[in-house]
Tab-separated table of N, CA and C in Angstrom:
chain	number	residue	atom	x	y	z
A	1	MET	N	102.785	98.521	69.343
A	1	MET	CA	101.993	99.694	69.020
A	1	MET	C	102.817	100.941	69.339
A	2	THR	N	102.832	101.860	68.419
A	2	THR	CA	103.577	103.101	68.582
A	2	THR	C	102.777	104.075	69.442
A	3	PRO	N	103.427	104.675	70.470
A	3	PRO	CA	102.695	105.663	71.283
A	3	PRO	C	102.311	106.872	70.437
A	4	PRO	N	101.213	107.544	70.787
A	4	PRO	CA	100.802	108.707	69.998
A	4	PRO	C	101.853	109.819	70.071
A	5	HIS	N	101.942	110.554	68.990
A	5	HIS	CA	102.858	111.691	68.923
A	5	HIS	C	102.397	112.764	69.910
A	6	ARG	N	103.272	113.194	70.803
A	6	ARG	CA	102.945	114.214	71.797
A	6	ARG	C	103.229	115.590	71.220
A	7	VAL	N	102.370	116.538	71.515
A	7	VAL	CA	102.502	117.905	71.029
A	7	VAL	C	102.879	118.782	72.208
A	8	SER	N	103.864	119.630	72.004
A	8	SER	CA	104.318	120.514	73.083
A	8	SER	C	103.544	121.827	73.066
A	9	SER	N	103.687	122.587	74.127
A	9	SER	CA	103.122	123.938	74.187
A	9	SER	C	104.114	124.819	74.925
A	10	ARG	N	103.979	126.123	74.717
A	10	ARG	CA	104.862	127.071	75.401
A	10	ARG	C	104.202	128.434	75.423
A	11	PRO	N	104.635	129.320	76.340
A	11	PRO	CA	104.126	130.692	76.312
A	11	PRO	C	104.624	131.412	75.067
A	12	ARG	N	103.959	132.508	74.701
A	12	ARG	CA	104.395	133.291	73.538
A	12	ARG	C	105.763	133.922	73.777
A	13	THR	N	105.945	134.449	74.985
A	13	THR	CA	107.193	135.124	75.345
A	13	THR	C	107.547	134.712	76.770
A	14	PRO	N	108.766	135.017	77.208
A	14	PRO	CA	109.128	134.706	78.596
A	14	PRO	C	108.493	135.681	79.601
A	15	LEU	N	107.865	136.736	79.105
A	15	LEU	CA	107.245	137.717	79.981
A	15	LEU	C	105.852	137.254	80.410
A	16	PRO	N	105.438	137.565	81.642
A	16	PRO	CA	104.079	137.202	82.047
A	16	PRO	C	103.058	138.059	81.296
A	17	PRO	N	101.830	137.560	81.180
A	17	PRO	CA	100.807	138.372	80.517
A	17	PRO	C	100.481	139.612	81.342
A	18	VAL	N	100.003	140.634	80.655
A	18	VAL	CA	99.588	141.852	81.342
A	18	VAL	C	98.323	141.534	82.149
A	19	PRO	N	98.305	141.855	83.451
A	19	PRO	CA	97.103	141.576	84.239
A	19	PRO	C	95.922	142.370	83.692
A	20	GLN	N	94.845	141.653	83.382
A	20	GLN	CA	93.679	142.332	82.846
A	20	GLN	C	92.377	141.674	83.258
A	21	THR	N	92.466	140.645	84.111
A	21	THR	CA	91.264	139.934	84.521
A	21	THR	C	91.298	139.679	86.017
A	22	ALA	N	90.132	139.820	86.653
A	22	ALA	CA	89.953	139.449	88.056
A	22	ALA	C	88.948	138.305	88.080
A	23	LEU	N	89.274	137.223	88.768
A	23	LEU	CA	88.428	136.035	88.820
A	23	LEU	C	88.047	135.752	90.263
A	24	GLY	N	86.737	135.766	90.531
A	24	GLY	CA	86.272	135.529	91.893
A	24	GLY	C	84.997	134.710	91.921
A	25	VAL	N	84.540	134.432	93.141
A	25	VAL	CA	83.297	133.693	93.351
A	25	VAL	C	82.405	134.483	94.302
A	26	GLY	N	81.109	134.280	94.153
A	26	GLY	CA	80.125	134.826	95.076
A	26	GLY	C	79.241	133.685	95.551
A	27	ALA	N	79.143	133.497	96.870
A	27	ALA	CA	78.422	132.366	97.443
A	27	ALA	C	77.059	132.802	97.961
A	28	ILE	N	76.015	132.206	97.426
A	28	ILE	CA	74.652	132.498	97.837
A	28	ILE	C	74.233	131.461	98.873
A	29	LEU	N	74.010	131.917	100.099
A	29	LEU	CA	73.489	131.071	101.169
A	29	LEU	C	72.102	131.587	101.505
A	30	HIS	N	71.100	130.803	101.169
A	30	HIS	CA	69.723	131.207	101.416
A	30	HIS	C	69.006	130.050	102.089
A	31	GLY	N	68.358	130.349	103.204
A	31	GLY	CA	67.639	129.324	103.948
A	31	GLY	C	66.477	129.940	104.695
A	32	PRO	N	65.959	129.244	105.702
A	32	PRO	CA	64.796	129.730	106.441
A	32	PRO	C	65.000	131.106	107.089
A	33	ARG	N	66.229	131.451	107.417
A	33	ARG	CA	66.507	132.746	108.052
A	33	ARG	C	66.717	133.865	107.043
A	34	GLY	N	66.813	133.522	105.749
A	34	GLY	CA	67.006	134.525	104.717
A	34	GLY	C	68.291	134.316	103.952
A	35	LEU	N	68.791	135.410	103.389
A	35	LEU	CA	70.009	135.439	102.578
A	35	LEU	C	71.131	136.035	103.406
A	36	LEU	N	72.291	135.391	103.398
A	36	LEU	CA	73.426	135.879	104.178
A	36	LEU	C	74.196	136.955	103.416
A	37	LEU	N	74.323	138.122	104.046
A	37	LEU	CA	75.116	139.233	103.503
A	37	LEU	C	75.977	139.812	104.613
A	38	GLY	N	77.156	140.293	104.230
A	38	GLY	CA	78.047	140.962	105.175
A	38	GLY	C	78.386	142.353	104.662
A	39	ARG	N	78.829	143.197	105.584
A	39	ARG	CA	79.158	144.581	105.239
A	39	ARG	C	80.664	144.722	105.060
A	40	HIS	N	81.048	145.197	103.876
A	40	HIS	CA	82.465	145.453	103.586
A	40	HIS	C	82.888	146.721	104.310
A	41	ARG	N	84.136	146.816	104.632
A	41	ARG	CA	84.625	148.010	105.339
A	41	ARG	C	84.429	149.287	104.525
A	42	HIS	N	84.199	149.159	103.212
A	42	HIS	CA	83.914	150.327	102.371
A	42	HIS	C	82.423	150.618	102.269
A	43	GLY	N	81.594	149.832	102.986
A	43	GLY	CA	80.184	150.151	103.104
A	43	GLY	C	79.212	149.340	102.279
A	44	THR	N	79.672	148.552	101.320
A	44	THR	CA	78.743	147.762	100.519
A	44	THR	C	78.360	146.478	101.250
A	45	TRP	N	77.165	145.973	100.931
A	45	TRP	CA	76.705	144.679	101.441
A	45	TRP	C	77.048	143.626	100.408
A	46	GLU	N	77.579	142.486	100.872
A	46	GLU	CA	78.143	141.506	99.946
A	46	GLU	C	77.824	140.076	100.339
A	47	LEU	N	77.808	139.225	99.326
A	47	LEU	CA	77.797	137.789	99.547
A	47	LEU	C	79.181	137.366	100.023
A	48	PRO	N	79.286	136.269	100.756
A	48	PRO	CA	80.627	135.733	101.021
A	48	PRO	C	81.280	135.378	99.687
A	49	GLY	N	82.562	135.578	99.592
A	49	GLY	CA	83.254	135.231	98.354
A	49	GLY	C	84.602	135.896	98.278
A	50	GLY	N	85.243	135.739	97.135
A	50	GLY	CA	86.553	136.342	96.957
A	50	GLY	C	87.257	135.765	95.748
A	51	MET	N	88.540	136.001	95.716
A	51	MET	CA	89.349	135.661	94.551
A	51	MET	C	89.757	134.185	94.550
A	52	VAL	N	89.781	133.616	93.346
A	52	VAL	CA	90.210	132.240	93.152
A	52	VAL	C	91.734	132.192	93.238
A	53	GLU	N	92.248	131.201	93.963
A	53	GLU	CA	93.695	131.016	94.061
A	53	GLU	C	94.141	129.947	93.067
A	54	PRO	N	95.405	130.047	92.587
A	54	PRO	CA	95.887	129.058	91.616
A	54	PRO	C	95.718	127.631	92.141
A	55	GLY	N	95.216	126.765	91.271
A	55	GLY	CA	95.065	125.357	91.620
A	55	GLY	C	93.745	125.006	92.274
A	56	GLU	N	92.930	126.000	92.629
A	56	GLU	CA	91.652	125.732	93.272
A	56	GLU	C	90.552	125.528	92.237
A	57	SER	N	89.614	124.649	92.575
A	57	SER	CA	88.380	124.600	91.800
A	57	SER	C	87.492	125.727	92.323
A	58	PHE	N	86.466	126.083	91.562
A	58	PHE	CA	85.542	127.119	92.037
A	58	PHE	C	84.843	126.672	93.321
A	59	GLN	N	84.500	125.402	93.410
A	59	GLN	CA	83.859	124.905	94.627
A	59	GLN	C	84.794	125.029	95.824
A	60	GLU	N	86.065	124.704	95.638
A	60	GLU	CA	87.040	124.831	96.726
A	60	GLU	C	87.207	126.287	97.145
A	61	THR	N	87.176	127.197	96.172
A	61	THR	CA	87.277	128.620	96.503
A	61	THR	C	86.086	129.051	97.348
A	62	VAL	N	84.877	128.632	96.973
A	62	VAL	CA	83.686	128.981	97.755
A	62	VAL	C	83.834	128.481	99.185
A	63	VAL	N	84.235	127.234	99.363
A	63	VAL	CA	84.376	126.648	100.701
A	63	VAL	C	85.428	127.409	101.510
A	64	ARG	N	86.576	127.703	100.903
A	64	ARG	CA	87.648	128.423	101.604
A	64	ARG	C	87.212	129.824	101.989
A	65	GLU	N	86.657	130.570	101.024
A	65	GLU	CA	86.245	131.946	101.310
A	65	GLU	C	85.131	131.990	102.356
A	66	LEU	N	84.214	131.058	102.297
A	66	LEU	CA	83.138	130.999	103.283
A	66	LEU	C	83.715	130.830	104.692
A	67	ALA	N	84.650	129.926	104.845
A	67	ALA	CA	85.278	129.707	106.154
A	67	ALA	C	86.099	130.919	106.587
A	68	GLU	N	86.887	131.477	105.662
A	68	GLU	CA	87.737	132.623	106.012
A	68	GLU	C	86.929	133.839	106.432
A	69	GLU	N	85.823	134.108	105.728
A	69	GLU	CA	85.062	135.331	105.972
A	69	GLU	C	84.006	135.199	107.062
A	70	THR	N	83.396	134.018	107.176
A	70	THR	CA	82.246	133.870	108.082
A	70	THR	C	82.449	132.855	109.195
A	71	GLY	N	83.423	131.963	109.046
A	71	GLY	CA	83.589	130.868	109.992
A	71	GLY	C	82.680	129.684	109.702
A	72	LEU	N	81.820	129.786	108.698
A	72	LEU	CA	80.936	128.685	108.344
A	72	LEU	C	81.723	127.614	107.584
A	73	THR	N	81.318	126.364	107.734
A	73	THR	CA	81.960	125.288	106.998
A	73	THR	C	80.970	124.656	106.031
A	74	ALA	N	81.496	124.264	104.903
A	74	ALA	CA	80.731	123.561	103.880
A	74	ALA	C	81.706	122.633	103.167
A	75	ARG	N	81.177	121.735	102.375
A	75	ARG	CA	82.000	120.833	101.572
A	75	ARG	C	81.864	121.228	100.106
A	76	PRO	N	82.854	120.931	99.295
A	76	PRO	CA	82.716	121.222	97.866
A	76	PRO	C	81.459	120.599	97.257
A	77	THR	N	81.028	119.455	97.765
A	77	THR	CA	79.809	118.828	97.242
A	77	THR	C	78.551	119.595	97.631
A	78	ASP	N	78.655	120.554	98.577
A	78	ASP	CA	77.536	121.410	98.970
A	78	ASP	C	77.397	122.635	98.068
A	79	VAL	N	78.291	122.783	97.106
A	79	VAL	CA	78.341	123.975	96.256
A	79	VAL	C	77.822	123.637	94.859
A	80	ARG	N	76.838	124.403	94.399
A	80	ARG	CA	76.294	124.267	93.047
A	80	ARG	C	76.678	125.506	92.260
A	81	LEU	N	77.469	125.330	91.224
A	81	LEU	CA	77.880	126.461	90.390
A	81	LEU	C	76.730	126.841	89.476
A	82	LEU	N	76.346	128.120	89.516
A	82	LEU	CA	75.215	128.597	88.719
A	82	LEU	C	75.635	129.071	87.342
A	83	GLY	N	76.785	129.746	87.271
A	83	GLY	CA	77.241	130.267	85.996
A	83	GLY	C	78.263	131.360	86.179
A	84	THR	N	78.686	131.914	85.057
A	84	THR	CA	79.729	132.936	85.040
A	84	THR	C	79.139	134.279	84.645
A	85	LEU	N	79.499	135.295	85.410
A	85	LEU	CA	79.132	136.682	85.115
A	85	LEU	C	80.373	137.395	84.614
A	86	LEU	N	80.206	138.191	83.575
A	86	LEU	CA	81.344	138.874	82.967
A	86	LEU	C	80.995	140.339	82.784
A	87	ASP	N	81.829	141.216	83.370
A	87	ASP	CA	81.676	142.644	83.137
A	87	ASP	C	83.063	143.272	83.086
A	88	GLN	N	83.114	144.589	83.033
A	88	GLN	CA	84.394	145.277	82.912
A	88	GLN	C	84.372	146.538	83.761
A	89	VAL	N	85.474	146.766	84.492
A	89	VAL	CA	85.618	147.953	85.320
A	89	VAL	C	87.000	148.551	85.050
A	90	ASP	N	87.026	149.769	84.548
A	90	ASP	CA	88.288	150.473	84.287
A	90	ASP	C	89.296	149.630	83.506
A	91	GLY	N	88.827	148.945	82.453
A	91	GLY	CA	89.717	148.181	81.600
A	91	GLY	C	90.056	146.793	82.122
A	92	VAL	N	89.554	146.428	83.280
A	92	VAL	CA	89.799	145.098	83.825
A	92	VAL	C	88.540	144.267	83.641
A	93	VAL	N	88.686	143.116	83.001
A	93	VAL	CA	87.569	142.196	82.838
A	93	VAL	C	87.366	141.497	84.180
A	94	ARG	N	86.133	141.557	84.669
A	94	ARG	CA	85.827	140.932	85.956
A	94	ARG	C	84.948	139.713	85.676
A	95	VAL	N	85.425	138.550	86.123
A	95	VAL	CA	84.708	137.293	85.967
A	95	VAL	C	84.316	136.816	87.362
A	96	THR	N	83.008	136.650	87.571
A	96	THR	CA	82.511	136.173	88.854
A	96	THR	C	81.718	134.904	88.618
A	97	VAL	N	82.060	133.864	89.344
A	97	VAL	CA	81.299	132.621	89.280
A	97	VAL	C	80.303	132.651	90.434
A	98	ALA	N	79.017	132.669	90.080
A	98	ALA	CA	77.959	132.646	91.081
A	98	ALA	C	77.729	131.206	91.508
A	99	ALA	N	77.617	131.003	92.814
A	99	ALA	CA	77.445	129.657	93.353
A	99	ALA	C	76.385	129.658	94.445
A	100	ARG	N	75.665	128.587	94.546
A	100	ARG	CA	74.669	128.399	95.607
A	100	ARG	C	75.214	127.349	96.551
A	101	VAL	N	75.288	127.681	97.841
A	101	VAL	CA	75.715	126.729	98.856
A	101	VAL	C	74.446	126.111	99.430
A	102	THR	N	74.317	124.798	99.301
A	102	THR	CA	73.073	124.119	99.671
A	102	THR	C	73.067	123.629	101.117
A	103	ALA	N	74.234	123.503	101.729
A	103	ALA	CA	74.317	123.068	103.128
A	103	ALA	C	75.574	123.666	103.750
A	104	TRP	N	75.471	124.063	104.997
A	104	TRP	CA	76.612	124.616	105.732
A	104	TRP	C	76.412	124.336	107.210
A	105	ARG	N	77.503	124.488	107.963
A	105	ARG	CA	77.472	124.260	109.399
A	105	ARG	C	78.044	125.459	110.124
A	106	GLY	N	77.459	125.775	111.266
A	106	GLY	CA	77.956	126.857	112.100
A	106	GLY	C	77.075	128.088	112.014
A	107	GLU	N	77.507	129.117	112.734
A	107	GLU	CA	76.849	130.425	112.734
A	107	GLU	C	77.830	131.445	112.170
A	108	PRO	N	77.379	132.317	111.278
A	108	PRO	CA	78.309	133.307	110.716
A	108	PRO	C	78.789	134.270	111.790
A	109	ALA	N	80.075	134.549	111.765
A	109	ALA	CA	80.675	135.467	112.734
A	109	ALA	C	81.807	136.225	112.064
A	110	ASP	N	82.047	137.437	112.546
A	110	ASP	CA	83.170	138.223	112.030
A	110	ASP	C	84.471	137.480	112.300
A	111	GLN	N	85.358	137.511	111.318
A	111	GLN	CA	86.644	136.837	111.429
A	111	GLN	C	87.757	137.873	111.463
A	112	PRO	N	88.801	137.632	112.260
A	112	PRO	CA	89.899	138.604	112.357
A	112	PRO	C	90.537	138.887	110.997
A	113	ASP	N	90.853	140.147	110.776
A	113	ASP	CA	91.581	140.607	109.588
A	113	ASP	C	90.822	140.442	108.272
A	114	GLU	N	89.512	140.219	108.321
A	114	GLU	CA	88.722	140.145	107.098
A	114	GLU	C	88.099	141.499	106.806
A	115	LYS	N	87.887	141.803	105.528
A	115	LYS	CA	87.332	143.091	105.115
A	115	LYS	C	85.813	143.133	105.191
A	116	VAL	N	85.188	141.952	105.276
A	116	VAL	CA	83.730	141.870	105.338
A	116	VAL	C	83.335	141.244	106.669
A	117	GLY	N	82.311	141.815	107.301
A	117	GLY	CA	81.814	141.298	108.581
A	117	GLY	C	80.383	141.740	108.798
A	118	ASP	N	79.978	141.796	110.049
A	118	ASP	CA	78.610	142.193	110.402
A	118	ASP	C	77.600	141.353	109.628
A	119	TRP	N	77.820	140.025	109.649
A	119	TRP	CA	77.002	139.103	108.864
A	119	TRP	C	75.579	139.079	109.379
A	120	ARG	N	74.621	139.180	108.434
A	120	ARG	CA	73.200	139.194	108.774
A	120	ARG	C	72.412	138.415	107.735
A	121	TRP	N	71.252	137.914	108.176
A	121	TRP	CA	70.318	137.215	107.289
A	121	TRP	C	69.224	138.196	106.887
A	122	TYR	N	68.963	138.281	105.582
A	122	TYR	CA	67.960	139.208	105.062
A	122	TYR	C	66.881	138.448	104.289
A	123	PRO	N	65.604	138.805	104.506
A	123	PRO	CA	64.562	138.273	103.624
A	123	PRO	C	64.781	138.828	102.210
A	124	LEU	N	64.454	138.033	101.208
A	124	LEU	CA	64.683	138.473	99.826
A	124	LEU	C	63.874	139.715	99.473
A	125	ASP	N	62.768	139.953	100.168
A	125	ASP	CA	61.969	141.143	99.860
A	125	ASP	C	62.389	142.359	100.684
A	126	ARG	N	63.474	142.235	101.461
A	126	ARG	CA	63.979	143.375	102.245
A	126	ARG	C	65.511	143.408	102.241
A	127	LEU	N	66.094	143.288	101.069
A	127	LEU	CA	67.553	143.349	100.953
A	127	LEU	C	68.023	144.770	101.234
A	128	PRO	N	69.231	144.911	101.785
A	128	PRO	CA	69.721	146.255	102.093
A	128	PRO	C	70.122	147.017	100.830
A	129	GLN	N	70.155	148.326	100.947
A	129	GLN	CA	70.657	149.181	99.878
A	129	GLN	C	72.173	149.011	99.768
A	130	GLU	N	72.706	149.446	98.652
A	130	GLU	CA	74.146	149.473	98.408
A	130	GLU	C	74.781	148.085	98.418
A	131	LEU	N	74.182	147.190	97.626
A	131	LEU	CA	74.809	145.893	97.398
A	131	LEU	C	76.053	146.085	96.540
A	132	PHE	N	77.063	145.274	96.775
A	132	PHE	CA	78.237	145.250	95.917
A	132	PHE	C	77.790	144.766	94.544
A	133	VAL	N	78.275	145.395	93.488
A	133	VAL	CA	77.822	145.104	92.130
A	133	VAL	C	77.905	143.607	91.809
A	134	CYS	N	79.031	142.961	92.103
A	134	CYS	CA	79.169	141.536	91.764
A	134	CYS	C	78.158	140.685	92.527
A	135	SER	N	77.873	141.047	93.774
A	135	SER	CA	76.862	140.318	94.544
A	135	SER	C	75.480	140.532	93.948
A	136	ALA	N	75.182	141.762	93.563
A	136	ALA	CA	73.889	142.062	92.943
A	136	ALA	C	73.728	141.280	91.643
A	137	GLN	N	74.776	141.225	90.841
A	137	GLN	CA	74.725	140.482	89.584
A	137	GLN	C	74.484	138.998	89.843
A	138	ALA	N	75.175	138.435	90.836
A	138	ALA	CA	75.006	137.016	91.164
A	138	ALA	C	73.585	136.737	91.646
A	139	LEU	N	73.052	137.622	92.468
A	139	LEU	CA	71.703	137.415	92.990
A	139	LEU	C	70.651	137.442	91.889
A	140	THR	N	70.780	138.356	90.939
A	140	THR	CA	69.780	138.405	89.869
A	140	THR	C	69.996	137.292	88.841
A	141	ALA	N	71.198	136.734	88.762
A	141	ALA	CA	71.403	135.545	87.931
A	141	ALA	C	70.697	134.347	88.575
A	142	TRP	N	70.754	134.276	89.899
A	142	TRP	CA	70.111	133.203	90.647
A	142	TRP	C	68.588	133.343	90.630
A	143	ARG	N	68.132	134.566	90.912
A	143	ARG	CA	66.699	134.864	90.960
A	143	ARG	C	66.432	136.096	90.090
A	144	PRO	N	66.168	135.897	88.808
A	144	PRO	CA	66.014	137.030	87.887
A	144	PRO	C	64.924	138.029	88.284
A	145	GLY	N	63.953	137.638	89.052
A	145	GLY	CA	62.874	138.546	89.425
A	145	GLY	C	63.179	139.452	90.599
A	146	LEU	N	64.344	139.315	91.213
A	146	LEU	CA	64.671	140.185	92.347
A	146	LEU	C	64.768	141.637	91.883
A	147	PRO	N	64.192	142.570	92.640
A	147	PRO	CA	64.230	143.982	92.249
A	147	PRO	C	65.546	144.642	92.660
A	148	VAL	N	66.617	144.228	92.015
A	148	VAL	CA	67.963	144.715	92.343
A	148	VAL	C	68.546	145.376	91.101
A	149	ASP	N	68.966	146.622	91.236
A	149	ASP	CA	69.594	147.347	90.137
A	149	ASP	C	71.110	147.163	90.188
A	150	HIS	N	71.711	147.035	89.026
A	150	HIS	CA	73.169	146.927	88.932
A	150	HIS	C	73.595	147.159	87.491
A	151	THR	N	74.882	147.400	87.311
A	151	THR	CA	75.418	147.516	85.958
A	151	THR	C	75.287	146.160	85.279
A	152	PRO	N	75.135	146.155	83.969
A	152	PRO	CA	74.922	144.890	83.278
A	152	PRO	C	76.149	143.983	83.324
A	153	ALA	N	75.878	142.710	83.272
A	153	ALA	CA	76.924	141.696	83.153
A	153	ALA	C	76.392	140.614	82.230
A	154	HIS	N	77.274	140.011	81.481
A	154	HIS	CA	76.874	138.885	80.651
A	154	HIS	C	76.878	137.637	81.526
A	155	PHE	N	75.758	136.914	81.582
A	155	PHE	CA	75.647	135.706	82.397
A	155	PHE	C	75.600	134.490	81.501
A	156	THR	N	76.504	133.554	81.733
A	156	THR	CA	76.499	132.267	81.047
A	156	THR	C	76.178	131.198	82.082
A	157	PRO	N	74.965	130.650	82.044
A	157	PRO	CA	74.603	129.619	83.020
A	157	PRO	C	75.323	128.308	82.720
A	158	TYR	N	75.578	127.548	83.778
A	158	TYR	CA	76.167	126.225	83.623
A	158	TYR	C	75.039	125.196	83.577
A	159	ALA	N	75.232	124.162	82.809
A	159	ALA	CA	74.250	123.075	82.757
A	159	ALA	C	74.257	122.374	84.113
A	160	GLN	N	73.076	122.101	84.617
A	160	GLN	CA	72.956	121.406	85.902
A	160	GLN	C	72.811	119.914	85.648
A	161	PRO	N	73.563	119.078	86.388
A	161	PRO	CA	73.481	117.629	86.174
A	161	PRO	C	72.143	117.080	86.638
């Protein structure tokens, strides 16, 4: 039997593409104590999360960022991807994958050299003012009835198994 013909691929040019997209995750941790939010050094309240690194799955990014920012531990199997949010800021397409963390271990604590800290649990009916836009978008994708204002984003939900 003849092996199938293999097809090659290559970049268009030897130059890297012009940076035009930011890809990150936002982790929603909600339980009996409320929703976990931290304060960024620039003043916004945010979900744990951050930028995806090359080679990581979105679940792995959520687990890594959660540990780096809060000290909490979770497993990739504890992460449920909700969908992708897409918006644009100053010509940069921003892609945020909203995720729900269903189980975690530990107590959230400020971590050295992180930009977000002062971790607190908030009831959904008493969220703080000045949410970070990507966090606000993720929260309303998760719970569309939340009274949270933000710039629009296109949300593509993922099919749940």
